[in-house]
Amino acid sequence: MATHRGECFCGAVKLEVSGDPEGMGYCHCRSCRSWSGGPVNAFALWKADAVRITEGAEHIGTFAKTPMSERQYCKKCGGHLMANHPPLGLVDVFAATLPTLKHQAGLHVNYAETVLPMRDGLPKFKDFPAEFGGSGDMLAD
Ligand SMILES: [Zn+2]
Ligand SMILES: [Zn+2]
């Protein structure tokens, strides 16, 4: 079973994920943009029990603007780690947190809010797929 290790910007927090992600893609929402400082968030969704903090759990801070996303970061360096999505039972350990993970995007979500259109032929969801509580509406590539 594949294991990927990641850490925060300063290295105080270390984590690992095992197995394969449940899904990968890009989120174009305003919240991800505002929090990350980047135009999109490359996400990789894992079952909660596939994610393990191996060092520095005491340095992890959490901020939840909405109940959907508990955004987790290192309190020492401010580096971003992951976002827990309790309603989905999934954790987005950001692709950027896991250098050895080959990020193979399967879809785009919250594309209605994009500032960086990506014409890559992948499905573009206006918000989220229906199985993730969204409208399931699609937008043109
Ligand atoms: Zn740190
Ligand atoms: Zn987002």
mmCIF file with all atom_site columns, C-alpha atoms and ligand atoms in Angstrom:
data_model
loop_
_atom_site.group_PDB
_atom_site.id
_atom_site.type_symbol
_atom_site.label_atom_id
_atom_site.label_alt_id
_atom_site.label_comp_id
_atom_site.label_asym_id
_atom_site.label_entity_id
_atom_site.label_seq_id
_atom_site.pdbx_PDB_ins_code
_atom_site.Cartn_x
_atom_site.Cartn_y
_atom_site.Cartn_z
_atom_site.occupancy
_atom_site.B_iso_or_equiv
_atom_site.pdbx_formal_charge
_atom_site.auth_seq_id
_atom_site.auth_comp_id
_atom_site.auth_asym_id
_atom_site.auth_atom_id
_atom_site.pdbx_PDB_model_num
ATOM   1   C  CA . MET A 1 1   ? 0.000   0.000  0.000   1.00 0.00 ? 1   MET A CA 1
ATOM   2   C  CA . ALA A 1 2   ? 1.391   3.368  -0.979  1.00 0.00 ? 2   ALA A CA 1
ATOM   3   C  CA . THR A 1 3   ? 2.343   5.758  1.784   1.00 0.00 ? 3   THR A CA 1
ATOM   4   C  CA . HIS A 1 4   ? 2.969   9.449  1.245   1.00 0.00 ? 4   HIS A CA 1
ATOM   5   C  CA . ARG A 1 5   ? 4.588   11.699 3.793   1.00 0.00 ? 5   ARG A CA 1
ATOM   6   C  CA . GLY A 1 6   ? 4.103   15.396 4.126   1.00 0.00 ? 6   GLY A CA 1
ATOM   7   C  CA . GLU A 1 7   ? 4.911   18.243 6.430   1.00 0.00 ? 7   GLU A CA 1
ATOM   8   C  CA . CYS A 1 8   ? 4.114   21.887 7.048   1.00 0.00 ? 8   CYS A CA 1
ATOM   9   C  CA . PHE A 1 9   ? 6.273   24.750 5.789   1.00 0.00 ? 9   PHE A CA 1
ATOM   10  C  CA . CYS A 1 10  ? 8.632   24.647 8.817   1.00 0.00 ? 10  CYS A CA 1
ATOM   11  C  CA . GLY A 1 11  ? 8.570   20.885 9.340   1.00 0.00 ? 11  GLY A CA 1
ATOM   12  C  CA . ALA A 1 12  ? 7.201   20.924 12.921  1.00 0.00 ? 12  ALA A CA 1
ATOM   13  C  CA . VAL A 1 13  ? 4.104   19.017 11.826  1.00 0.00 ? 13  VAL A CA 1
ATOM   14  C  CA . LYS A 1 14  ? 4.559   15.771 9.948   1.00 0.00 ? 14  LYS A CA 1
ATOM   15  C  CA . LEU A 1 15  ? 1.857   13.497 8.613   1.00 0.00 ? 15  LEU A CA 1
ATOM   16  C  CA . GLU A 1 16  ? 1.371   10.524 6.392   1.00 0.00 ? 16  GLU A CA 1
ATOM   17  C  CA . VAL A 1 17  ? -1.438  9.139  4.279   1.00 0.00 ? 17  VAL A CA 1
ATOM   18  C  CA . SER A 1 18  ? -1.812  5.582  3.118   1.00 0.00 ? 18  SER A CA 1
ATOM   19  C  CA . GLY A 1 19  ? -3.569  3.964  0.209   1.00 0.00 ? 19  GLY A CA 1
ATOM   20  C  CA . ASP A 1 20  ? -5.148  5.861  -2.651  1.00 0.00 ? 20  ASP A CA 1
ATOM   21  C  CA . PRO A 1 21  ? -7.153  9.077  -2.442  1.00 0.00 ? 21  PRO A CA 1
ATOM   22  C  CA . GLU A 1 22  ? -10.922 8.861  -2.877  1.00 0.00 ? 22  GLU A CA 1
ATOM   23  C  CA . GLY A 1 23  ? -10.736 11.648 -5.440  1.00 0.00 ? 23  GLY A CA 1
ATOM   24  C  CA . MET A 1 24  ? -8.458  14.366 -6.776  1.00 0.00 ? 24  MET A CA 1
ATOM   25  C  CA . GLY A 1 25  ? -9.090  17.587 -8.594  1.00 0.00 ? 25  GLY A CA 1
ATOM   26  C  CA . TYR A 1 26  ? -9.086  21.350 -8.367  1.00 0.00 ? 26  TYR A CA 1
ATOM   27  C  CA . CYS A 1 27  ? -11.284 23.567 -6.228  1.00 0.00 ? 27  CYS A CA 1
ATOM   28  C  CA . HIS A 1 28  ? -11.887 27.049 -7.604  1.00 0.00 ? 28  HIS A CA 1
ATOM   29  C  CA . CYS A 1 29  ? -13.885 28.445 -4.674  1.00 0.00 ? 29  CYS A CA 1
ATOM   30  C  CA . ARG A 1 30  ? -13.321 31.886 -3.216  1.00 0.00 ? 30  ARG A CA 1
ATOM   31  C  CA . SER A 1 31  ? -12.648 30.444 0.252   1.00 0.00 ? 31  SER A CA 1
ATOM   32  C  CA . CYS A 1 32  ? -9.782  28.237 -0.940  1.00 0.00 ? 32  CYS A CA 1
ATOM   33  C  CA . ARG A 1 33  ? -8.376  31.172 -2.867  1.00 0.00 ? 33  ARG A CA 1
ATOM   34  C  CA . SER A 1 34  ? -8.573  33.566 0.055   1.00 0.00 ? 34  SER A CA 1
ATOM   35  C  CA . TRP A 1 35  ? -7.138  31.106 2.551   1.00 0.00 ? 35  TRP A CA 1
ATOM   36  C  CA . SER A 1 36  ? -4.350  29.683 0.392   1.00 0.00 ? 36  SER A CA 1
ATOM   37  C  CA . GLY A 1 37  ? -3.320  32.804 -1.472  1.00 0.00 ? 37  GLY A CA 1
ATOM   38  C  CA . GLY A 1 38  ? -3.354  30.793 -4.717  1.00 0.00 ? 38  GLY A CA 1
ATOM   39  C  CA . PRO A 1 39  ? -5.855  30.861 -7.592  1.00 0.00 ? 39  PRO A CA 1
ATOM   40  C  CA . VAL A 1 40  ? -6.984  27.232 -7.108  1.00 0.00 ? 40  VAL A CA 1
ATOM   41  C  CA . ASN A 1 41  ? -6.549  24.459 -4.551  1.00 0.00 ? 41  ASN A CA 1
ATOM   42  C  CA . ALA A 1 42  ? -5.307  21.091 -5.827  1.00 0.00 ? 42  ALA A CA 1
ATOM   43  C  CA . PHE A 1 43  ? -7.197  18.718 -3.549  1.00 0.00 ? 43  PHE A CA 1
ATOM   44  C  CA . ALA A 1 44  ? -6.734  15.067 -2.693  1.00 0.00 ? 44  ALA A CA 1
ATOM   45  C  CA . LEU A 1 45  ? -9.510  13.540 -0.593  1.00 0.00 ? 45  LEU A CA 1
ATOM   46  C  CA . TRP A 1 46  ? -8.735  10.755 1.861   1.00 0.00 ? 46  TRP A CA 1
ATOM   47  C  CA . LYS A 1 47  ? -10.817 8.733  4.264   1.00 0.00 ? 47  LYS A CA 1
ATOM   48  C  CA . ALA A 1 48  ? -10.189 10.102 7.746   1.00 0.00 ? 48  ALA A CA 1
ATOM   49  C  CA . ASP A 1 49  ? -8.569  6.858  8.930   1.00 0.00 ? 49  ASP A CA 1
ATOM   50  C  CA . ALA A 1 50  ? -6.021  6.974  6.081   1.00 0.00 ? 50  ALA A CA 1
ATOM   51  C  CA . VAL A 1 51  ? -4.483  10.149 7.530   1.00 0.00 ? 51  VAL A CA 1
ATOM   52  C  CA . ARG A 1 52  ? -2.076  10.013 10.471  1.00 0.00 ? 52  ARG A CA 1
ATOM   53  C  CA . ILE A 1 53  ? -0.246  12.834 12.230  1.00 0.00 ? 53  ILE A CA 1
ATOM   54  C  CA . THR A 1 54  ? 3.216   11.451 12.995  1.00 0.00 ? 54  THR A CA 1
ATOM   55  C  CA . GLU A 1 55  ? 4.772   14.480 14.669  1.00 0.00 ? 55  GLU A CA 1
ATOM   56  C  CA . GLY A 1 56  ? 3.809   17.870 16.065  1.00 0.00 ? 56  GLY A CA 1
ATOM   57  C  CA . ALA A 1 57  ? 0.053   17.368 16.499  1.00 0.00 ? 57  ALA A CA 1
ATOM   58  C  CA . GLU A 1 58  ? 0.178   19.988 19.262  1.00 0.00 ? 58  GLU A CA 1
ATOM   59  C  CA . HIS A 1 59  ? 1.154   22.631 16.689  1.00 0.00 ? 59  HIS A CA 1
ATOM   60  C  CA . ILE A 1 60  ? -1.921  22.119 14.527  1.00 0.00 ? 60  ILE A CA 1
ATOM   61  C  CA . GLY A 1 61  ? -4.434  24.943 14.487  1.00 0.00 ? 61  GLY A CA 1
ATOM   62  C  CA . THR A 1 62  ? -7.917  24.694 13.026  1.00 0.00 ? 62  THR A CA 1
ATOM   63  C  CA . PHE A 1 63  ? -10.151 27.365 11.570  1.00 0.00 ? 63  PHE A CA 1
ATOM   64  C  CA . ALA A 1 64  ? -13.666 26.619 10.378  1.00 0.00 ? 64  ALA A CA 1
ATOM   65  C  CA . LYS A 1 65  ? -15.443 29.458 8.589   1.00 0.00 ? 65  LYS A CA 1
ATOM   66  C  CA . THR A 1 66  ? -18.204 26.997 7.698   1.00 0.00 ? 66  THR A CA 1
ATOM   67  C  CA . PRO A 1 67  ? -19.074 23.567 9.154   1.00 0.00 ? 67  PRO A CA 1
ATOM   68  C  CA . MET A 1 68  ? -18.054 22.043 5.800   1.00 0.00 ? 68  MET A CA 1
ATOM   69  C  CA . SER A 1 69  ? -14.354 22.816 6.112   1.00 0.00 ? 69  SER A CA 1
ATOM   70  C  CA . GLU A 1 70  ? -12.123 22.642 9.188   1.00 0.00 ? 70  GLU A CA 1
ATOM   71  C  CA . ARG A 1 71  ? -8.968  24.138 7.710   1.00 0.00 ? 71  ARG A CA 1
ATOM   72  C  CA . GLN A 1 72  ? -5.815  22.968 9.454   1.00 0.00 ? 72  GLN A CA 1
ATOM   73  C  CA . TYR A 1 73  ? -2.453  24.697 9.547   1.00 0.00 ? 73  TYR A CA 1
ATOM   74  C  CA . CYS A 1 74  ? 0.746   24.838 11.567  1.00 0.00 ? 74  CYS A CA 1
ATOM   75  C  CA . LYS A 1 75  ? 0.580   27.415 14.363  1.00 0.00 ? 75  LYS A CA 1
ATOM   76  C  CA . LYS A 1 76  ? 4.364   27.940 14.204  1.00 0.00 ? 76  LYS A CA 1
ATOM   77  C  CA . CYS A 1 77  ? 4.792   28.722 10.514  1.00 0.00 ? 77  CYS A CA 1
ATOM   78  C  CA . GLY A 1 78  ? 1.238   29.235 9.242   1.00 0.00 ? 78  GLY A CA 1
ATOM   79  C  CA . GLY A 1 79  ? 1.815   26.567 6.606   1.00 0.00 ? 79  GLY A CA 1
ATOM   80  C  CA . HIS A 1 80  ? -1.302  24.832 5.367   1.00 0.00 ? 80  HIS A CA 1
ATOM   81  C  CA . LEU A 1 81  ? -1.779  21.102 5.854   1.00 0.00 ? 81  LEU A CA 1
ATOM   82  C  CA . MET A 1 82  ? -5.289  19.906 5.122   1.00 0.00 ? 82  MET A CA 1
ATOM   83  C  CA . ALA A 1 83  ? -8.996  20.572 5.421   1.00 0.00 ? 83  ALA A CA 1
ATOM   84  C  CA . ASN A 1 84  ? -11.284 18.187 7.241   1.00 0.00 ? 84  ASN A CA 1
ATOM   85  C  CA . HIS A 1 85  ? -14.766 17.901 5.701   1.00 0.00 ? 85  HIS A CA 1
ATOM   86  C  CA . PRO A 1 86  ? -16.888 16.361 8.490   1.00 0.00 ? 86  PRO A CA 1
ATOM   87  C  CA . PRO A 1 87  ? -20.126 16.107 6.469   1.00 0.00 ? 87  PRO A CA 1
ATOM   88  C  CA . LEU A 1 88  ? -18.273 14.028 3.854   1.00 0.00 ? 88  LEU A CA 1
ATOM   89  C  CA . GLY A 1 89  ? -16.163 11.960 6.248   1.00 0.00 ? 89  GLY A CA 1
ATOM   90  C  CA . LEU A 1 90  ? -13.186 12.931 4.091   1.00 0.00 ? 90  LEU A CA 1
ATOM   91  C  CA . VAL A 1 91  ? -10.023 14.927 4.629   1.00 0.00 ? 91  VAL A CA 1
ATOM   92  C  CA . ASP A 1 92  ? -8.449  16.995 1.892   1.00 0.00 ? 92  ASP A CA 1
ATOM   93  C  CA . VAL A 1 93  ? -4.728  16.605 2.443   1.00 0.00 ? 93  VAL A CA 1
ATOM   94  C  CA . PHE A 1 94  ? -3.680  19.191 -0.100  1.00 0.00 ? 94  PHE A CA 1
ATOM   95  C  CA . ALA A 1 95  ? -1.667  17.886 -3.025  1.00 0.00 ? 95  ALA A CA 1
ATOM   96  C  CA . ALA A 1 96  ? 0.913   20.549 -2.192  1.00 0.00 ? 96  ALA A CA 1
ATOM   97  C  CA . THR A 1 97  ? 1.371   18.970 1.262   1.00 0.00 ? 97  THR A CA 1
ATOM   98  C  CA . LEU A 1 98  ? 2.308   15.595 -0.294  1.00 0.00 ? 98  LEU A CA 1
ATOM   99  C  CA . PRO A 1 99  ? 5.309   15.987 -2.607  1.00 0.00 ? 99  PRO A CA 1
ATOM   100 C  CA . THR A 1 100 ? 5.392   12.334 -3.700  1.00 0.00 ? 100 THR A CA 1
ATOM   101 C  CA . LEU A 1 101 ? 1.712   12.116 -4.601  1.00 0.00 ? 101 LEU A CA 1
ATOM   102 C  CA . LYS A 1 102 ? 1.114   12.143 -8.334  1.00 0.00 ? 102 LYS A CA 1
ATOM   103 C  CA . HIS A 1 103 ? -1.824  14.522 -8.571  1.00 0.00 ? 103 HIS A CA 1
ATOM   104 C  CA . GLN A 1 104 ? -4.148  13.210 -11.258 1.00 0.00 ? 104 GLN A CA 1
ATOM   105 C  CA . ALA A 1 105 ? -7.124  15.544 -11.377 1.00 0.00 ? 105 ALA A CA 1
ATOM   106 C  CA . GLY A 1 106 ? -10.457 13.972 -12.225 1.00 0.00 ? 106 GLY A CA 1
ATOM   107 C  CA . LEU A 1 107 ? -12.718 16.984 -11.905 1.00 0.00 ? 107 LEU A CA 1
ATOM   108 C  CA . HIS A 1 108 ? -13.025 20.663 -11.109 1.00 0.00 ? 108 HIS A CA 1
ATOM   109 C  CA . VAL A 1 109 ? -15.372 21.882 -8.366  1.00 0.00 ? 109 VAL A CA 1
ATOM   110 C  CA . ASN A 1 110 ? -16.839 25.319 -7.642  1.00 0.00 ? 110 ASN A CA 1
ATOM   111 C  CA . TYR A 1 111 ? -15.954 26.283 -11.206 1.00 0.00 ? 111 TYR A CA 1
ATOM   112 C  CA . ALA A 1 112 ? -18.585 29.045 -11.136 1.00 0.00 ? 112 ALA A CA 1
ATOM   113 C  CA . GLU A 1 113 ? -16.116 30.994 -8.971  1.00 0.00 ? 113 GLU A CA 1
ATOM   114 C  CA . THR A 1 114 ? -13.008 30.443 -11.086 1.00 0.00 ? 114 THR A CA 1
ATOM   115 C  CA . VAL A 1 115 ? -10.441 33.141 -11.794 1.00 0.00 ? 115 VAL A CA 1
ATOM   116 C  CA . LEU A 1 116 ? -8.183  30.684 -13.615 1.00 0.00 ? 116 LEU A CA 1
ATOM   117 C  CA . PRO A 1 117 ? -10.116 28.780 -16.285 1.00 0.00 ? 117 PRO A CA 1
ATOM   118 C  CA . MET A 1 118 ? -8.482  25.468 -17.201 1.00 0.00 ? 118 MET A CA 1
ATOM   119 C  CA . ARG A 1 119 ? -9.560  24.064 -20.546 1.00 0.00 ? 119 ARG A CA 1
ATOM   120 C  CA . ASP A 1 120 ? -8.347  20.543 -19.931 1.00 0.00 ? 120 ASP A CA 1
ATOM   121 C  CA . GLY A 1 121 ? -11.417 18.549 -20.950 1.00 0.00 ? 121 GLY A CA 1
ATOM   122 C  CA . LEU A 1 122 ? -12.168 17.426 -17.374 1.00 0.00 ? 122 LEU A CA 1
ATOM   123 C  CA . PRO A 1 123 ? -15.693 17.748 -15.910 1.00 0.00 ? 123 PRO A CA 1
ATOM   124 C  CA . LYS A 1 124 ? -16.403 21.228 -14.520 1.00 0.00 ? 124 LYS A CA 1
ATOM   125 C  CA . PHE A 1 125 ? -18.890 21.261 -11.672 1.00 0.00 ? 125 PHE A CA 1
ATOM   126 C  CA . LYS A 1 126 ? -20.650 24.549 -10.965 1.00 0.00 ? 126 LYS A CA 1
ATOM   127 C  CA . ASP A 1 127 ? -20.394 23.686 -7.244  1.00 0.00 ? 127 ASP A CA 1
ATOM   128 C  CA . PHE A 1 128 ? -20.114 20.050 -6.156  1.00 0.00 ? 128 PHE A CA 1
ATOM   129 C  CA . PRO A 1 129 ? -21.220 16.697 -7.569  1.00 0.00 ? 129 PRO A CA 1
ATOM   130 C  CA . ALA A 1 130 ? -24.605 15.621 -6.193  1.00 0.00 ? 130 ALA A CA 1
ATOM   131 C  CA . GLU A 1 131 ? -23.039 12.779 -4.160  1.00 0.00 ? 131 GLU A CA 1
ATOM   132 C  CA . PHE A 1 132 ? -21.058 15.448 -2.280  1.00 0.00 ? 132 PHE A CA 1
ATOM   133 C  CA . GLY A 1 133 ? -24.142 17.508 -1.504  1.00 0.00 ? 133 GLY A CA 1
ATOM   134 C  CA . GLY A 1 134 ? -23.915 19.824 -4.507  1.00 0.00 ? 134 GLY A CA 1
ATOM   135 C  CA . SER A 1 135 ? -26.271 20.643 -7.359  1.00 0.00 ? 135 SER A CA 1
ATOM   136 C  CA . GLY A 1 136 ? -24.383 18.386 -9.760  1.00 0.00 ? 136 GLY A CA 1
ATOM   137 C  CA . ASP A 1 137 ? -24.726 21.109 -12.429 1.00 0.00 ? 137 ASP A CA 1
ATOM   138 C  CA . MET A 1 138 ? -21.973 21.195 -15.009 1.00 0.00 ? 138 MET A CA 1
ATOM   139 C  CA . LEU A 1 139 ? -20.392 24.170 -16.757 1.00 0.00 ? 139 LEU A CA 1
ATOM   140 C  CA . ALA A 1 140 ? -18.791 24.342 -20.185 1.00 0.00 ? 140 ALA A CA 1
ATOM   141 C  CA . ASP A 1 141 ? -15.097 23.465 -20.424 1.00 0.00 ? 141 ASP A CA 1
HETATM 142 ZN ZN . ZN  B 2 .   ? 5.147   24.599 10.558  1.00 0.00 ? 1   ZN  B ZN 1
HETATM 143 ZN ZN . ZN  B 2 .   ? -12.504 25.432 -2.313  1.00 0.00 ? 2   ZN  B ZN 1
#
